[in-house]
Amino acid sequence: MSDCDLDNWDPMADDYQTERGTTCSSNGVQQDVLFVRNIAKEWEQETVRLHFSRFGKVTGFHFLPKKWNSTTRCAIIHFSSPREANLALASLNGVKPMNYVISFARNSDKQPDKKTL
């Protein structure tokens, strides 16, 4: 069972895409956007943003809606470059004490596959 309520999340309404677009591979992986799970539900956006900004410029951040029975949260974090996102993923994924579960975000079927503008 996922810690995030993705069934009720409308990424277009929640400004999932930045105005500058995003860098995508041919399989829809957004190379400059991370999907982060296992964030302590008590943590504020600024706390999480500070953890990730050590690896590059965070250009966008959005918590996904909380599930009422979940002890953790999920977030979408945009970086200014794929290199920065990759560095954050390599440095923080599964590392104690936070134990974030991090992957590159993917385009959903609802969203057009945007290339870098």
Short mmCIF file of N, CA and C in Angstrom, two decimals:
data_model
loop_
_atom_site.label_atom_id
_atom_site.label_comp_id
_atom_site.label_asym_id
_atom_site.label_seq_id
_atom_site.Cartn_x
_atom_site.Cartn_y
_atom_site.Cartn_z
N MET A 1 0.84 -1.18 0.00
CA MET A 1 0.00 0.00 0.00
C MET A 1 0.89 1.25 0.00
N SER A 2 0.58 2.18 -0.83
CA SER A 2 1.36 3.43 -0.93
C SER A 2 1.05 4.36 0.23
N ASP A 3 2.03 5.18 0.60
CA ASP A 3 1.84 6.15 1.66
C ASP A 3 1.15 7.41 1.17
N CYS A 4 0.92 7.53 -0.11
CA CYS A 4 0.36 8.76 -0.68
C CYS A 4 -0.94 8.46 -1.41
N ASP A 5 -1.82 9.42 -1.37
CA ASP A 5 -3.12 9.28 -2.01
C ASP A 5 -3.03 9.80 -3.44
N LEU A 6 -2.50 8.99 -4.33
CA LEU A 6 -2.33 9.40 -5.72
C LEU A 6 -3.63 9.33 -6.51
N ASP A 7 -4.60 8.53 -6.04
CA ASP A 7 -5.86 8.38 -6.76
C ASP A 7 -6.63 9.69 -6.84
N ASN A 8 -6.52 10.53 -5.82
CA ASN A 8 -7.27 11.78 -5.77
C ASN A 8 -6.43 13.00 -6.11
N TRP A 9 -5.22 12.79 -6.57
CA TRP A 9 -4.32 13.91 -6.85
C TRP A 9 -4.43 14.32 -8.31
N ASP A 10 -4.69 15.59 -8.54
CA ASP A 10 -4.74 16.13 -9.89
C ASP A 10 -3.50 16.98 -10.10
N PRO A 11 -2.45 16.42 -10.72
CA PRO A 11 -1.19 17.15 -10.85
C PRO A 11 -1.32 18.44 -11.66
N MET A 12 -2.23 18.49 -12.60
CA MET A 12 -2.38 19.71 -13.39
C MET A 12 -2.97 20.83 -12.52
N ALA A 13 -3.91 20.50 -11.65
CA ALA A 13 -4.51 21.49 -10.78
C ALA A 13 -3.53 21.93 -9.70
N ASP A 14 -2.62 21.06 -9.33
CA ASP A 14 -1.66 21.35 -8.28
C ASP A 14 -0.33 21.86 -8.83
N ASP A 15 -0.31 22.31 -10.07
CA ASP A 15 0.88 22.90 -10.66
C ASP A 15 2.07 21.96 -10.64
N TYR A 16 1.85 20.74 -11.06
CA TYR A 16 2.90 19.74 -11.10
C TYR A 16 4.02 20.13 -12.07
N GLN A 17 3.66 20.64 -13.23
CA GLN A 17 4.66 21.06 -14.21
C GLN A 17 5.03 22.51 -13.98
N THR A 18 6.28 22.81 -14.09
CA THR A 18 6.70 24.19 -14.01
C THR A 18 6.50 24.84 -15.38
N GLU A 19 6.53 26.15 -15.42
CA GLU A 19 6.34 26.83 -16.69
C GLU A 19 7.48 26.55 -17.67
N ARG A 20 8.66 26.28 -17.15
CA ARG A 20 9.80 26.05 -18.03
C ARG A 20 9.79 24.67 -18.66
N GLY A 21 8.86 23.81 -18.22
CA GLY A 21 8.83 22.45 -18.72
C GLY A 21 9.75 21.58 -17.90
N THR A 22 10.04 20.40 -18.39
CA THR A 22 10.90 19.49 -17.67
C THR A 22 11.65 18.63 -18.68
N THR A 23 12.75 18.08 -18.27
CA THR A 23 13.56 17.24 -19.14
C THR A 23 13.09 15.80 -19.00
N CYS A 24 12.62 15.21 -20.10
CA CYS A 24 12.10 13.84 -20.05
C CYS A 24 12.90 12.93 -20.97
N SER A 25 13.05 11.69 -20.54
CA SER A 25 13.64 10.68 -21.41
C SER A 25 12.52 10.11 -22.27
N SER A 26 12.87 9.23 -23.18
CA SER A 26 11.87 8.68 -24.09
C SER A 26 10.84 7.82 -23.37
N ASN A 27 11.14 7.31 -22.18
CA ASN A 27 10.18 6.49 -21.45
C ASN A 27 9.36 7.30 -20.45
N GLY A 28 9.40 8.63 -20.51
CA GLY A 28 8.59 9.48 -19.66
C GLY A 28 9.19 9.80 -18.31
N VAL A 29 10.42 9.36 -18.05
CA VAL A 29 11.07 9.68 -16.79
C VAL A 29 11.50 11.14 -16.82
N GLN A 30 11.10 11.89 -15.80
CA GLN A 30 11.45 13.30 -15.69
C GLN A 30 12.79 13.39 -14.96
N GLN A 31 13.83 13.69 -15.70
CA GLN A 31 15.19 13.60 -15.18
C GLN A 31 15.57 14.70 -14.20
N ASP A 32 14.77 15.75 -14.11
CA ASP A 32 15.07 16.82 -13.17
C ASP A 32 14.00 16.95 -12.07
N VAL A 33 13.14 15.92 -11.97
CA VAL A 33 12.06 15.93 -10.99
C VAL A 33 12.10 14.62 -10.20
N LEU A 34 12.09 14.74 -8.87
CA LEU A 34 12.12 13.56 -8.01
C LEU A 34 10.77 13.34 -7.34
N PHE A 35 10.42 12.07 -7.19
CA PHE A 35 9.27 11.64 -6.40
C PHE A 35 9.85 11.07 -5.12
N VAL A 36 9.52 11.70 -3.99
CA VAL A 36 10.12 11.33 -2.71
C VAL A 36 9.03 10.80 -1.77
N ARG A 37 9.25 9.57 -1.28
CA ARG A 37 8.32 8.96 -0.33
C ARG A 37 9.00 8.83 1.03
N ASN A 38 8.22 8.49 2.02
CA ASN A 38 8.70 8.22 3.38
C ASN A 38 9.19 9.48 4.10
N ILE A 39 8.52 10.59 3.86
CA ILE A 39 8.83 11.85 4.57
C ILE A 39 7.97 11.88 5.84
N ALA A 40 8.59 12.14 6.98
CA ALA A 40 7.84 12.19 8.24
C ALA A 40 6.70 13.21 8.12
N LYS A 41 5.50 12.80 8.50
CA LYS A 41 4.33 13.67 8.30
C LYS A 41 4.40 14.96 9.10
N GLU A 42 5.23 15.00 10.14
CA GLU A 42 5.37 16.21 10.96
C GLU A 42 6.25 17.26 10.30
N TRP A 43 7.03 16.85 9.32
CA TRP A 43 7.99 17.77 8.71
C TRP A 43 7.29 18.79 7.83
N GLU A 44 7.77 20.01 7.91
CA GLU A 44 7.25 21.09 7.08
C GLU A 44 8.00 21.11 5.75
N GLN A 45 7.43 21.79 4.79
CA GLN A 45 8.04 21.90 3.46
C GLN A 45 9.45 22.45 3.52
N GLU A 46 9.66 23.47 4.33
CA GLU A 46 10.98 24.11 4.38
C GLU A 46 12.06 23.15 4.89
N THR A 47 11.72 22.28 5.81
CA THR A 47 12.68 21.30 6.34
C THR A 47 13.14 20.36 5.23
N VAL A 48 12.18 19.83 4.49
CA VAL A 48 12.50 18.90 3.40
C VAL A 48 13.25 19.64 2.29
N ARG A 49 12.80 20.84 1.97
CA ARG A 49 13.45 21.64 0.93
C ARG A 49 14.93 21.87 1.28
N LEU A 50 15.21 22.14 2.55
CA LEU A 50 16.60 22.35 2.98
C LEU A 50 17.45 21.10 2.79
N HIS A 51 16.90 19.94 3.07
CA HIS A 51 17.64 18.69 2.86
C HIS A 51 18.06 18.54 1.40
N PHE A 52 17.14 18.85 0.50
CA PHE A 52 17.39 18.63 -0.92
C PHE A 52 18.16 19.77 -1.58
N SER A 53 18.06 20.98 -1.04
CA SER A 53 18.74 22.12 -1.66
C SER A 53 20.26 22.06 -1.48
N ARG A 54 20.74 21.18 -0.64
CA ARG A 54 22.20 20.99 -0.52
C ARG A 54 22.79 20.45 -1.82
N PHE A 55 21.96 19.87 -2.68
CA PHE A 55 22.45 19.22 -3.90
C PHE A 55 22.17 20.01 -5.16
N GLY A 56 21.51 21.15 -5.03
CA GLY A 56 21.22 21.98 -6.19
C GLY A 56 20.05 22.90 -5.92
N LYS A 57 19.70 23.66 -6.94
CA LYS A 57 18.60 24.62 -6.81
C LYS A 57 17.26 23.90 -6.95
N VAL A 58 16.45 23.98 -5.88
CA VAL A 58 15.11 23.42 -5.90
C VAL A 58 14.19 24.48 -6.51
N THR A 59 13.64 24.18 -7.68
CA THR A 59 12.82 25.15 -8.40
C THR A 59 11.33 24.95 -8.18
N GLY A 60 10.96 23.84 -7.56
CA GLY A 60 9.56 23.58 -7.26
C GLY A 60 9.44 22.49 -6.21
N PHE A 61 8.41 22.60 -5.41
CA PHE A 61 8.19 21.62 -4.34
C PHE A 61 6.69 21.51 -4.09
N HIS A 62 6.21 20.28 -3.96
CA HIS A 62 4.79 20.09 -3.69
C HIS A 62 4.60 18.81 -2.88
N PHE A 63 3.97 18.93 -1.70
CA PHE A 63 3.55 17.76 -0.95
C PHE A 63 2.30 17.19 -1.61
N LEU A 64 2.23 15.89 -1.74
CA LEU A 64 1.01 15.24 -2.20
C LEU A 64 0.04 15.18 -1.02
N PRO A 65 -1.25 15.07 -1.31
CA PRO A 65 -2.24 15.01 -0.22
C PRO A 65 -1.93 13.86 0.75
N LYS A 66 -2.15 14.14 2.04
CA LYS A 66 -1.92 13.13 3.08
C LYS A 66 -3.06 12.13 3.09
N LYS A 67 -2.71 10.87 3.39
CA LYS A 67 -3.73 9.88 3.71
C LYS A 67 -3.96 9.96 5.20
N TRP A 68 -5.17 9.84 5.62
CA TRP A 68 -5.51 10.02 7.03
C TRP A 68 -4.80 9.04 7.94
N ASN A 69 -4.51 7.82 7.48
CA ASN A 69 -3.91 6.81 8.35
C ASN A 69 -2.41 6.64 8.12
N SER A 70 -1.81 7.50 7.35
CA SER A 70 -0.40 7.35 7.02
C SER A 70 0.49 8.06 8.04
N THR A 71 1.66 7.48 8.27
CA THR A 71 2.63 8.11 9.16
C THR A 71 3.69 8.88 8.37
N THR A 72 3.62 8.80 7.05
CA THR A 72 4.58 9.50 6.20
C THR A 72 3.87 10.26 5.09
N ARG A 73 4.63 11.09 4.38
CA ARG A 73 4.12 11.88 3.26
C ARG A 73 4.98 11.65 2.03
N CYS A 74 4.50 12.15 0.91
CA CYS A 74 5.24 12.12 -0.35
C CYS A 74 5.33 13.53 -0.91
N ALA A 75 6.35 13.75 -1.74
CA ALA A 75 6.52 15.07 -2.36
C ALA A 75 7.08 14.92 -3.76
N ILE A 76 6.81 15.93 -4.56
CA ILE A 76 7.41 16.10 -5.88
C ILE A 76 8.38 17.27 -5.75
N ILE A 77 9.65 17.04 -6.12
CA ILE A 77 10.67 18.08 -5.99
C ILE A 77 11.33 18.30 -7.34
N HIS A 78 11.26 19.54 -7.82
CA HIS A 78 11.87 19.93 -9.09
C HIS A 78 13.25 20.54 -8.84
N PHE A 79 14.21 20.16 -9.65
CA PHE A 79 15.55 20.75 -9.61
C PHE A 79 15.82 21.52 -10.89
N SER A 80 16.82 22.38 -10.85
CA SER A 80 17.13 23.18 -12.04
C SER A 80 17.85 22.38 -13.11
N SER A 81 18.36 21.19 -12.78
CA SER A 81 19.03 20.37 -13.79
C SER A 81 18.94 18.88 -13.43
N PRO A 82 19.03 18.01 -14.43
CA PRO A 82 19.05 16.57 -14.16
C PRO A 82 20.25 16.17 -13.29
N ARG A 83 21.38 16.83 -13.45
CA ARG A 83 22.57 16.50 -12.66
C ARG A 83 22.31 16.70 -11.18
N GLU A 84 21.66 17.80 -10.83
CA GLU A 84 21.35 18.09 -9.43
C GLU A 84 20.36 17.07 -8.86
N ALA A 85 19.34 16.74 -9.63
CA ALA A 85 18.36 15.75 -9.18
C ALA A 85 19.02 14.40 -8.97
N ASN A 86 19.88 14.01 -9.88
CA ASN A 86 20.59 12.73 -9.77
C ASN A 86 21.49 12.70 -8.54
N LEU A 87 22.16 13.81 -8.26
CA LEU A 87 23.03 13.90 -7.09
C LEU A 87 22.22 13.76 -5.80
N ALA A 88 21.07 14.41 -5.73
CA ALA A 88 20.20 14.30 -4.55
C ALA A 88 19.70 12.87 -4.38
N LEU A 89 19.28 12.25 -5.48
CA LEU A 89 18.80 10.88 -5.42
C LEU A 89 19.91 9.95 -4.92
N ALA A 90 21.10 10.07 -5.49
CA ALA A 90 22.21 9.20 -5.11
C ALA A 90 22.66 9.43 -3.67
N SER A 91 22.53 10.64 -3.19
CA SER A 91 23.01 10.98 -1.85
C SER A 91 22.01 10.71 -0.74
N LEU A 92 20.70 10.75 -1.03
CA LEU A 92 19.69 10.66 0.02
C LEU A 92 18.81 9.42 -0.02
N ASN A 93 18.76 8.71 -1.13
CA ASN A 93 17.86 7.57 -1.26
C ASN A 93 18.24 6.46 -0.28
N GLY A 94 17.35 6.18 0.68
CA GLY A 94 17.56 5.09 1.63
C GLY A 94 18.56 5.35 2.73
N VAL A 95 19.10 6.56 2.78
CA VAL A 95 20.14 6.88 3.76
C VAL A 95 19.49 7.21 5.11
N LYS A 96 20.03 6.60 6.16
CA LYS A 96 19.54 6.87 7.52
C LYS A 96 20.01 8.23 7.98
N PRO A 97 19.31 8.93 8.82
CA PRO A 97 18.11 8.51 9.54
C PRO A 97 16.81 8.80 8.80
N MET A 98 16.83 9.54 7.69
CA MET A 98 15.58 9.90 7.02
C MET A 98 14.95 8.72 6.28
N ASN A 99 15.76 7.89 5.66
CA ASN A 99 15.26 6.74 4.90
C ASN A 99 14.27 7.13 3.81
N TYR A 100 14.53 8.25 3.13
CA TYR A 100 13.68 8.63 2.00
C TYR A 100 13.71 7.51 0.96
N VAL A 101 12.60 7.32 0.29
CA VAL A 101 12.53 6.43 -0.87
C VAL A 101 12.35 7.35 -2.06
N ILE A 102 13.37 7.43 -2.92
CA ILE A 102 13.40 8.45 -3.98
C ILE A 102 13.49 7.77 -5.35
N SER A 103 12.74 8.31 -6.29
CA SER A 103 12.85 7.89 -7.69
C SER A 103 12.63 9.12 -8.57
N PHE A 104 12.98 8.98 -9.84
CA PHE A 104 12.65 10.05 -10.77
C PHE A 104 11.15 10.00 -11.03
N ALA A 105 10.55 11.17 -11.13
CA ALA A 105 9.12 11.25 -11.42
C ALA A 105 8.86 10.81 -12.85
N ARG A 106 7.66 10.35 -13.10
CA ARG A 106 7.26 9.94 -14.45
C ARG A 106 6.04 10.73 -14.86
N ASN A 107 5.93 10.96 -16.15
CA ASN A 107 4.72 11.59 -16.68
C ASN A 107 3.57 10.61 -16.54
N SER A 108 2.41 11.11 -16.15
CA SER A 108 1.23 10.25 -16.11
C SER A 108 0.61 10.22 -17.50
N ASP A 109 -0.36 9.35 -17.69
CA ASP A 109 -1.05 9.27 -18.98
C ASP A 109 -1.85 10.53 -19.26
N LYS A 110 -2.19 11.31 -18.22
CA LYS A 110 -2.98 12.52 -18.39
C LYS A 110 -2.16 13.68 -18.92
N GLN A 111 -0.85 13.62 -18.74
CA GLN A 111 -0.01 14.76 -19.07
C GLN A 111 0.72 14.54 -20.38
N PRO A 112 0.88 15.59 -21.17
CA PRO A 112 1.67 15.47 -22.38
C PRO A 112 3.13 15.27 -22.02
N ASP A 113 3.86 14.57 -22.86
CA ASP A 113 5.28 14.35 -22.65
C ASP A 113 6.02 15.61 -23.10
N LYS A 114 6.43 16.42 -22.14
CA LYS A 114 7.10 17.70 -22.45
C LYS A 114 8.59 17.47 -22.57
N LYS A 115 9.18 18.11 -23.54
CA LYS A 115 10.63 18.12 -23.71
C LYS A 115 11.14 19.46 -23.20
N THR A 116 12.41 19.56 -22.96
CA THR A 116 12.98 20.80 -22.50
C THR A 116 12.69 21.90 -23.52
N LEU A 117 12.22 23.05 -23.03
CA LEU A 117 11.91 24.17 -23.91
C LEU A 117 13.15 24.95 -24.26
#
